């Protein structure tokens, strides 16, 4: 009787200690993670180019967010003079900082609103590519066997598809709008993420802590979520960021070819209008330069940031 | 694995991939129902539509259509083009070769200069030159090809008038086959600007990749041994580090071709160049279904062939692959 | 005159967190035909010294003081061209793991031929023949010159590496942990090979190792490094029989003797000093069972102990550390008996 009493007491005490230990280790764990996140951020910020990229991107984000406030006119509003005549092909002036198109649209306002389309295309694609690619890569690398072969065959397939023509076909079939463009781009771009994540998972699988987690009976889901996912995250993020760049360029290209939502003004559709509107022959440089420079700058900002992230993923790139 | 077996295996998987892509395209067009409706224009009467339908064989069951489609692919016969009123094959193949003439020099230039640039950047690690190169590579990669093309047109064809602004040949010169084209100075005059706008864009990736790859290899022990052997810096960098660092760039070369070939549409559009990408887009707008479909498949075939060749090159460059 | 004379060598690495002093006032010399072993824990700066001899330090590392005289040429200050001529022709280099020491994309033969043709004006065919001879000399089949590194086992690769190191009959061979990545039996063979072949070509040998038994088997002279400093140097027979630095004594007792005697083994717990902030006093103070009050305040310099044995220790200048070993180790419990 007495011995069981002591036994219960000891067990209770033990459980209590375990709980407090757990809490402590949890707190340590959180601290460790916060510290790690700070380290990662420091590595990225230590790269001057990445810093410049962040500032650039922030500017575009602000412009995109406050487009209606910043833009003096509606992007598709005809600009007229006092007599009610259309102001076609006006030179840049104080009223129209980037001039007007041959259809009397204010170019500055169009550029400002175009930021939204580019940012949306980039970020939505990054989410889809990151999600789909990481998922496929982890499943392929972790499960192996037929599942892996099947997924990698699909990846091979995606590598064999000509990117822009496929996007064109898909957009024709599904309808020309931003969502379908994003979908079409993502259906191709996930391949790279999947391939890289898979090969990383293959080497992670061999690590000791995975073995020990398996031995202690952890479920596959748990192993993937707690042991594998955190390790492939930097790579997944890096390739998602690359996808932003690809997506913005691809969206611009598709819009330039005329495969876009005509209600939405994008930088690519502006260039299409300029090209078809004889901007070249009329030397309307103010119509040609701003949209192109904006595409470049936005993509540059993304790639500059990716340089910093790459230093997290690949320590060889860090300067000592 | 021996060389023969490896090559055979790659051929089989390449062909299989091609047919898988062809299948996807087949169903993609049929997913929305009647493909003829895609190509219906307001002026078309019911009779015309019926003719299109029967020429597609759209009244047959799906598996019959699929079978016929596959036979068409194998025999390179996609029927008669609605727009050109002649056999699809020769039209697409001619445009295909035009595109290759544009893409091949551009991608070769881009990868040769890009790789060399990447070596130099890694070699000059930490110096201002590396920074400039890095920024340059990023700017190249970030500038849309078609916009660069428009700018080049604007400056060199428009303002300076040094180059023609559109097409593959001047209007007074007749196209007399692709061999004659290669001997025609006027042709080169026309393709310099499009090639330039593609090359700059394509150069970004090899520049960055080669640099990254070099920086990884440079830390290997064998590099120390090479220096200890008394080789000059140049020999160590090019003969050993670059040779090892080249492997991932070769893989990227394949992907690069795929990207570039698909993206040709853009440059071909800007310069009104009669390439296969432009042909596909035009055919889509003209509802010329057979040509659009075959153009797409031809592009896929080129991409797959290039991937295959790149694999072989990789196989040749890395003795370790052979051992597996 | 010595073949190689390292004098007052300081080497520093610049890192984001500050500079690291990997070598502090290191001096030693290697005579013609002499075999010199440099021993110490990993991170003590011994590999840094090996690399500095051929100017192989990474970009952030530099010799900040001192000289490395090789047969009248200062390897620290000489121009690139002269240095290139000396590299491999006069001083060759066997690295840690043969795994990564050979370029994976060239055959063994190609890499040996490259070494030969860089320094001698001979035909490719001639050089290939010599490569074949060398490969046979180290106990591989002649056909192996057409193998790629990945086709060879670790031991075979290290043999190929040795063959390459011998290619030009250098006057000095540097071997940086030449047996670390190999299994025990192969280690012995490789060591034996290095030992005899060095004699065959009349070369001097500079072995860097963490394993004092490697030194015992091959060297005439030994240098013991601790925390970036050379703490003891002298002929094998003197240093091993009558060590004058507690760290040397500790190292000797940390490994089973070759004769398999019944000495007790010890470990020396604790960390080597932080080279980013090197201590002003004796660097071994924290881990030393013999430490005295004065060791906490001043840094001992190398002083002469016998004919050619030098050690940097205050204690052993007056006390016989070998004789006191049992009582000190028992009493202090800084070193743990196994």
PDB file of C-alpha atoms in Angstrom, chain B residues 97-266:
ATOM      1  CA  UNK B  97      14.519  26.457 -89.441  1.00  0.00           C
ATOM      2  CA  UNK B  98      14.180  30.240 -89.546  1.00  0.00           C
ATOM      3  CA  UNK B  99      13.734  30.192 -85.791  1.00  0.00           C
ATOM      4  CA  UNK B 100      16.702  27.913 -85.272  1.00  0.00           C
ATOM      5  CA  UNK B 101      18.863  30.336 -87.253  1.00  0.00           C
ATOM      6  CA  UNK B 102      17.899  32.980 -84.756  1.00  0.00           C
ATOM      7  CA  UNK B 103      18.027  30.970 -81.549  1.00  0.00           C
ATOM      8  CA  UNK B 104      21.166  28.914 -82.000  1.00  0.00           C
ATOM      9  CA  UNK B 105      23.622  31.802 -82.457  1.00  0.00           C
ATOM     10  CA  UNK B 106      21.924  33.752 -79.674  1.00  0.00           C
ATOM     11  CA  UNK B 107      22.054  30.954 -77.156  1.00  0.00           C
ATOM     12  CA  UNK B 108      25.592  29.910 -78.079  1.00  0.00           C
ATOM     13  CA  UNK B 109      26.851  33.470 -77.773  1.00  0.00           C
ATOM     14  CA  UNK B 110      25.008  33.890 -74.504  1.00  0.00           C
ATOM     15  CA  UNK B 111      26.377  30.728 -72.927  1.00  0.00           C
ATOM     16  CA  UNK B 112      29.936  31.079 -74.195  1.00  0.00           C
ATOM     17  CA  UNK B 113      30.280  34.689 -73.070  1.00  0.00           C
ATOM     18  CA  UNK B 114      28.148  34.125 -70.000  1.00  0.00           C
ATOM     19  CA  UNK B 115      30.291  31.208 -68.821  1.00  0.00           C
ATOM     20  CA  UNK B 116      33.531  33.065 -69.424  1.00  0.00           C
ATOM     21  CA  UNK B 117      32.088  36.094 -67.643  1.00  0.00           C
ATOM     22  CA  UNK B 118      31.086  33.887 -64.712  1.00  0.00           C
ATOM     23  CA  UNK B 119      34.629  32.507 -64.457  1.00  0.00           C
ATOM     24  CA  UNK B 120      36.072  35.997 -64.418  1.00  0.00           C
ATOM     25  CA  UNK B 121      33.551  37.123 -61.801  1.00  0.00           C
ATOM     26  CA  UNK B 122      34.419  34.265 -59.468  1.00  0.00           C
ATOM     27  CA  UNK B 123      38.110  34.815 -60.087  1.00  0.00           C
ATOM     28  CA  UNK B 124      37.810  38.507 -59.235  1.00  0.00           C
ATOM     29  CA  UNK B 125      35.785  37.733 -56.124  1.00  0.00           C
ATOM     30  CA  UNK B 126      35.258  40.746 -53.910  1.00  0.00           C
ATOM     31  CA  UNK B 127      36.596  43.210 -56.450  1.00  0.00           C
ATOM     32  CA  UNK B 128      34.441  45.961 -57.964  1.00  0.00           C
ATOM     33  CA  UNK B 129      34.486  44.044 -61.253  1.00  0.00           C
ATOM     34  CA  UNK B 130      32.518  41.239 -59.614  1.00  0.00           C
ATOM     35  CA  UNK B 131      29.930  43.684 -58.357  1.00  0.00           C
ATOM     36  CA  UNK B 132      29.542  45.251 -61.781  1.00  0.00           C
ATOM     37  CA  UNK B 133      29.244  41.825 -63.386  1.00  0.00           C
ATOM     38  CA  UNK B 134      26.702  40.676 -60.844  1.00  0.00           C
ATOM     39  CA  UNK B 135      24.572  43.749 -61.312  1.00  0.00           C
ATOM     40  CA  UNK B 136      24.934  43.477 -65.093  1.00  0.00           C
ATOM     41  CA  UNK B 137      23.835  39.849 -65.059  1.00  0.00           C
ATOM     42  CA  UNK B 138      20.788  40.703 -62.999  1.00  0.00           C
ATOM     43  CA  UNK B 139      19.888  43.601 -65.272  1.00  0.00           C
ATOM     44  CA  UNK B 140      20.232  41.350 -68.357  1.00  0.00           C
ATOM     45  CA  UNK B 141      17.962  38.761 -66.809  1.00  0.00           C
ATOM     46  CA  UNK B 142      15.415  41.288 -65.698  1.00  0.00           C
ATOM     47  CA  UNK B 143      14.995  43.168 -68.942  1.00  0.00           C
ATOM     48  CA  UNK B 144      12.199  41.763 -71.089  1.00  0.00           C
ATOM     49  CA  UNK B 145      13.540  40.586 -74.435  1.00  0.00           C
ATOM     50  CA  UNK B 146      10.764  42.163 -76.403  1.00  0.00           C
ATOM     51  CA  UNK B 147      11.269  45.518 -74.743  1.00  0.00           C
ATOM     52  CA  UNK B 148      15.005  45.410 -75.363  1.00  0.00           C
ATOM     53  CA  UNK B 149      14.135  44.543 -78.954  1.00  0.00           C
ATOM     54  CA  UNK B 150      11.836  47.561 -79.189  1.00  0.00           C
ATOM     55  CA  UNK B 151      14.557  49.795 -77.754  1.00  0.00           C
ATOM     56  CA  UNK B 152      17.169  48.401 -80.149  1.00  0.00           C
ATOM     57  CA  UNK B 153      14.748  48.983 -83.019  1.00  0.00           C
ATOM     58  CA  UNK B 154      14.046  52.488 -81.787  1.00  0.00           C
ATOM     59  CA  UNK B 155      17.729  53.410 -81.530  1.00  0.00           C
ATOM     60  CA  UNK B 156      19.550  51.434 -84.222  1.00  0.00           C
ATOM     61  CA  UNK B 157      16.850  51.058 -86.840  1.00  0.00           C
ATOM     62  CA  UNK B 158      14.821  54.200 -86.147  1.00  0.00           C
ATOM     63  CA  UNK B 159      17.175  56.958 -85.010  1.00  0.00           C
ATOM     64  CA  UNK B 160      20.464  55.740 -86.462  1.00  0.00           C
ATOM     65  CA  UNK B 161      19.041  53.780 -89.364  1.00  0.00           C
ATOM     66  CA  UNK B 162      21.870  51.236 -89.294  1.00  0.00           C
ATOM     67  CA  UNK B 163      19.678  48.165 -89.464  1.00  0.00           C
ATOM     68  CA  UNK B 164      16.426  47.206 -91.162  1.00  0.00           C
ATOM     69  CA  UNK B 165      13.475  47.268 -88.823  1.00  0.00           C
ATOM     70  CA  UNK B 166      11.568  44.124 -89.769  1.00  0.00           C
ATOM     71  CA  UNK B 167      11.598  40.777 -91.468  1.00  0.00           C
ATOM     72  CA  UNK B 168      14.247  38.274 -92.402  1.00  0.00           C
ATOM     73  CA  UNK B 169      15.162  39.632 -95.813  1.00  0.00           C
ATOM     74  CA  UNK B 170      14.681  42.937 -97.608  1.00  0.00           C
ATOM     75  CA  UNK B 171      11.632  42.991 -99.820  1.00  0.00           C
ATOM     76  CA  UNK B 172      13.589  43.023-103.088  1.00  0.00           C
ATOM     77  CA  UNK B 173      15.461  39.853-102.150  1.00  0.00           C
ATOM     78  CA  UNK B 174      13.745  36.576-102.765  1.00  0.00           C
ATOM     79  CA  UNK B 175      13.899  33.673-100.341  1.00  0.00           C
ATOM     80  CA  UNK B 176      15.606  30.768-102.129  1.00  0.00           C
ATOM     81  CA  UNK B 177      15.958  28.081 -99.491  1.00  0.00           C
ATOM     82  CA  UNK B 178      17.869  28.021 -96.247  1.00  0.00           C
ATOM     83  CA  UNK B 179      21.291  27.253 -97.694  1.00  0.00           C
ATOM     84  CA  UNK B 180      21.119  30.299 -99.946  1.00  0.00           C
ATOM     85  CA  UNK B 181      19.961  32.274 -96.924  1.00  0.00           C
ATOM     86  CA  UNK B 182      23.167  31.475 -95.067  1.00  0.00           C
ATOM     87  CA  UNK B 183      25.169  33.002 -97.911  1.00  0.00           C
ATOM     88  CA  UNK B 184      23.043  36.128 -98.073  1.00  0.00           C
ATOM     89  CA  UNK B 185      24.589  39.197 -96.350  1.00  0.00           C
ATOM     90  CA  UNK B 186      21.191  40.874 -96.213  1.00  0.00           C
ATOM     91  CA  UNK B 187      19.988  38.062 -93.943  1.00  0.00           C
ATOM     92  CA  UNK B 188      22.759  38.733 -91.441  1.00  0.00           C
ATOM     93  CA  UNK B 189      21.945  42.409 -91.594  1.00  0.00           C
ATOM     94  CA  UNK B 190      18.428  41.539 -90.511  1.00  0.00           C
ATOM     95  CA  UNK B 191      19.186  39.106 -87.712  1.00  0.00           C
ATOM     96  CA  UNK B 192      21.801  41.096 -85.802  1.00  0.00           C
ATOM     97  CA  UNK B 193      19.301  43.115 -83.752  1.00  0.00           C
ATOM     98  CA  UNK B 194      16.992  40.197 -82.866  1.00  0.00           C
ATOM     99  CA  UNK B 195      19.985  38.046 -81.939  1.00  0.00           C
ATOM    100  CA  UNK B 196      21.391  40.864 -79.827  1.00  0.00           C
ATOM    101  CA  UNK B 197      18.161  41.331 -77.900  1.00  0.00           C
ATOM    102  CA  UNK B 198      17.945  37.600 -77.211  1.00  0.00           C
ATOM    103  CA  UNK B 199      21.617  37.187 -76.344  1.00  0.00           C
ATOM    104  CA  UNK B 200      21.614  39.888 -73.689  1.00  0.00           C
ATOM    105  CA  UNK B 201      18.602  38.396 -71.983  1.00  0.00           C
ATOM    106  CA  UNK B 202      19.899  34.825 -72.160  1.00  0.00           C
ATOM    107  CA  UNK B 203      23.368  35.734 -70.899  1.00  0.00           C
ATOM    108  CA  UNK B 204      22.180  36.556 -67.374  1.00  0.00           C
ATOM    109  CA  UNK B 205      21.567  32.989 -66.292  1.00  0.00           C
ATOM    110  CA  UNK B 206      24.912  31.430 -67.319  1.00  0.00           C
ATOM    111  CA  UNK B 207      26.746  34.391 -65.819  1.00  0.00           C
ATOM    112  CA  UNK B 208      25.154  33.897 -62.420  1.00  0.00           C
ATOM    113  CA  UNK B 209      25.199  30.111 -62.535  1.00  0.00           C
ATOM    114  CA  UNK B 210      28.810  29.882 -63.564  1.00  0.00           C
ATOM    115  CA  UNK B 211      29.852  32.284 -60.831  1.00  0.00           C
ATOM    116  CA  UNK B 212      27.925  30.356 -58.167  1.00  0.00           C
ATOM    117  CA  UNK B 213      29.232  27.055 -59.414  1.00  0.00           C
ATOM    118  CA  UNK B 214      32.812  28.348 -59.534  1.00  0.00           C
ATOM    119  CA  UNK B 215      32.627  29.647 -55.979  1.00  0.00           C
ATOM    120  CA  UNK B 216      31.574  26.185 -54.862  1.00  0.00           C
ATOM    121  CA  UNK B 217      34.329  24.371 -56.735  1.00  0.00           C
ATOM    122  CA  UNK B 218      37.011  26.848 -55.668  1.00  0.00           C
ATOM    123  CA  UNK B 219      36.759  25.572 -52.108  1.00  0.00           C
ATOM    124  CA  UNK B 220      37.585  22.001 -53.076  1.00  0.00           C
ATOM    125  CA  UNK B 221      40.899  20.508 -52.021  1.00  0.00           C
ATOM    126  CA  UNK B 222      41.991  19.682 -55.525  1.00  0.00           C
ATOM    127  CA  UNK B 223      42.168  23.361 -56.368  1.00  0.00           C
ATOM    128  CA  UNK B 224      44.868  23.795 -53.727  1.00  0.00           C
ATOM    129  CA  UNK B 225      46.721  20.875 -55.255  1.00  0.00           C
ATOM    130  CA  UNK B 226      46.483  22.475 -58.692  1.00  0.00           C
ATOM    131  CA  UNK B 227      47.949  25.703 -57.368  1.00  0.00           C
ATOM    132  CA  UNK B 228      50.606  23.730 -55.493  1.00  0.00           C
ATOM    133  CA  UNK B 229      51.482  22.049 -58.777  1.00  0.00           C
ATOM    134  CA  UNK B 230      52.703  25.400 -60.018  1.00  0.00           C
ATOM    135  CA  UNK B 231      49.948  26.068 -62.521  1.00  0.00           C
ATOM    136  CA  UNK B 232      49.216  29.677 -63.322  1.00  0.00           C
ATOM    137  CA  UNK B 233      46.044  31.219 -61.958  1.00  0.00           C
ATOM    138  CA  UNK B 234      44.590  31.213 -65.427  1.00  0.00           C
ATOM    139  CA  UNK B 235      45.282  27.494 -65.860  1.00  0.00           C
ATOM    140  CA  UNK B 236      43.805  26.661 -62.473  1.00  0.00           C
ATOM    141  CA  UNK B 237      40.705  28.754 -63.124  1.00  0.00           C
ATOM    142  CA  UNK B 238      39.929  27.663 -66.659  1.00  0.00           C
ATOM    143  CA  UNK B 239      41.357  24.155 -66.895  1.00  0.00           C
ATOM    144  CA  UNK B 240      40.268  22.895 -63.506  1.00  0.00           C
ATOM    145  CA  UNK B 241      37.768  25.055 -61.655  1.00  0.00           C
ATOM    146  CA  UNK B 242      35.768  26.130 -64.701  1.00  0.00           C
ATOM    147  CA  UNK B 243      35.861  22.634 -66.157  1.00  0.00           C
ATOM    148  CA  UNK B 244      34.246  21.277 -63.005  1.00  0.00           C
ATOM    149  CA  UNK B 245      31.931  24.239 -62.570  1.00  0.00           C
ATOM    150  CA  UNK B 246      30.631  23.851 -66.103  1.00  0.00           C
ATOM    151  CA  UNK B 247      28.422  20.868 -65.268  1.00  0.00           C
ATOM    152  CA  UNK B 248      25.420  22.725 -63.825  1.00  0.00           C
ATOM    153  CA  UNK B 249      25.731  25.307 -66.592  1.00  0.00           C
ATOM    154  CA  UNK B 250      25.348  22.546 -69.160  1.00  0.00           C
ATOM    155  CA  UNK B 251      22.104  21.483 -67.528  1.00  0.00           C
ATOM    156  CA  UNK B 252      20.959  25.078 -67.556  1.00  0.00           C
ATOM    157  CA  UNK B 253      21.875  25.264 -71.222  1.00  0.00           C
ATOM    158  CA  UNK B 254      19.191  22.710 -71.976  1.00  0.00           C
ATOM    159  CA  UNK B 255      16.592  24.485 -69.901  1.00  0.00           C
ATOM    160  CA  UNK B 256      17.790  27.747 -71.405  1.00  0.00           C
ATOM    161  CA  UNK B 257      17.086  26.492 -74.904  1.00  0.00           C
ATOM    162  CA  UNK B 258      13.644  25.401 -73.850  1.00  0.00           C
ATOM    163  CA  UNK B 259      12.928  28.803 -72.379  1.00  0.00           C
ATOM    164  CA  UNK B 260      14.497  30.702 -75.188  1.00  0.00           C
ATOM    165  CA  UNK B 261      12.790  28.720 -77.894  1.00  0.00           C
ATOM    166  CA  UNK B 262       9.405  29.233 -76.404  1.00  0.00           C
ATOM    167  CA  UNK B 263      10.161  32.877 -75.822  1.00  0.00           C
ATOM    168  CA  UNK B 264      11.163  33.389 -79.428  1.00  0.00           C
ATOM    169  CA  UNK B 265       7.583  34.389 -80.077  1.00  0.00           C
ATOM    170  CA  UNK B 266       8.277  37.715 -78.440  1.00  0.00           C
TER     171      UNK B 266
END
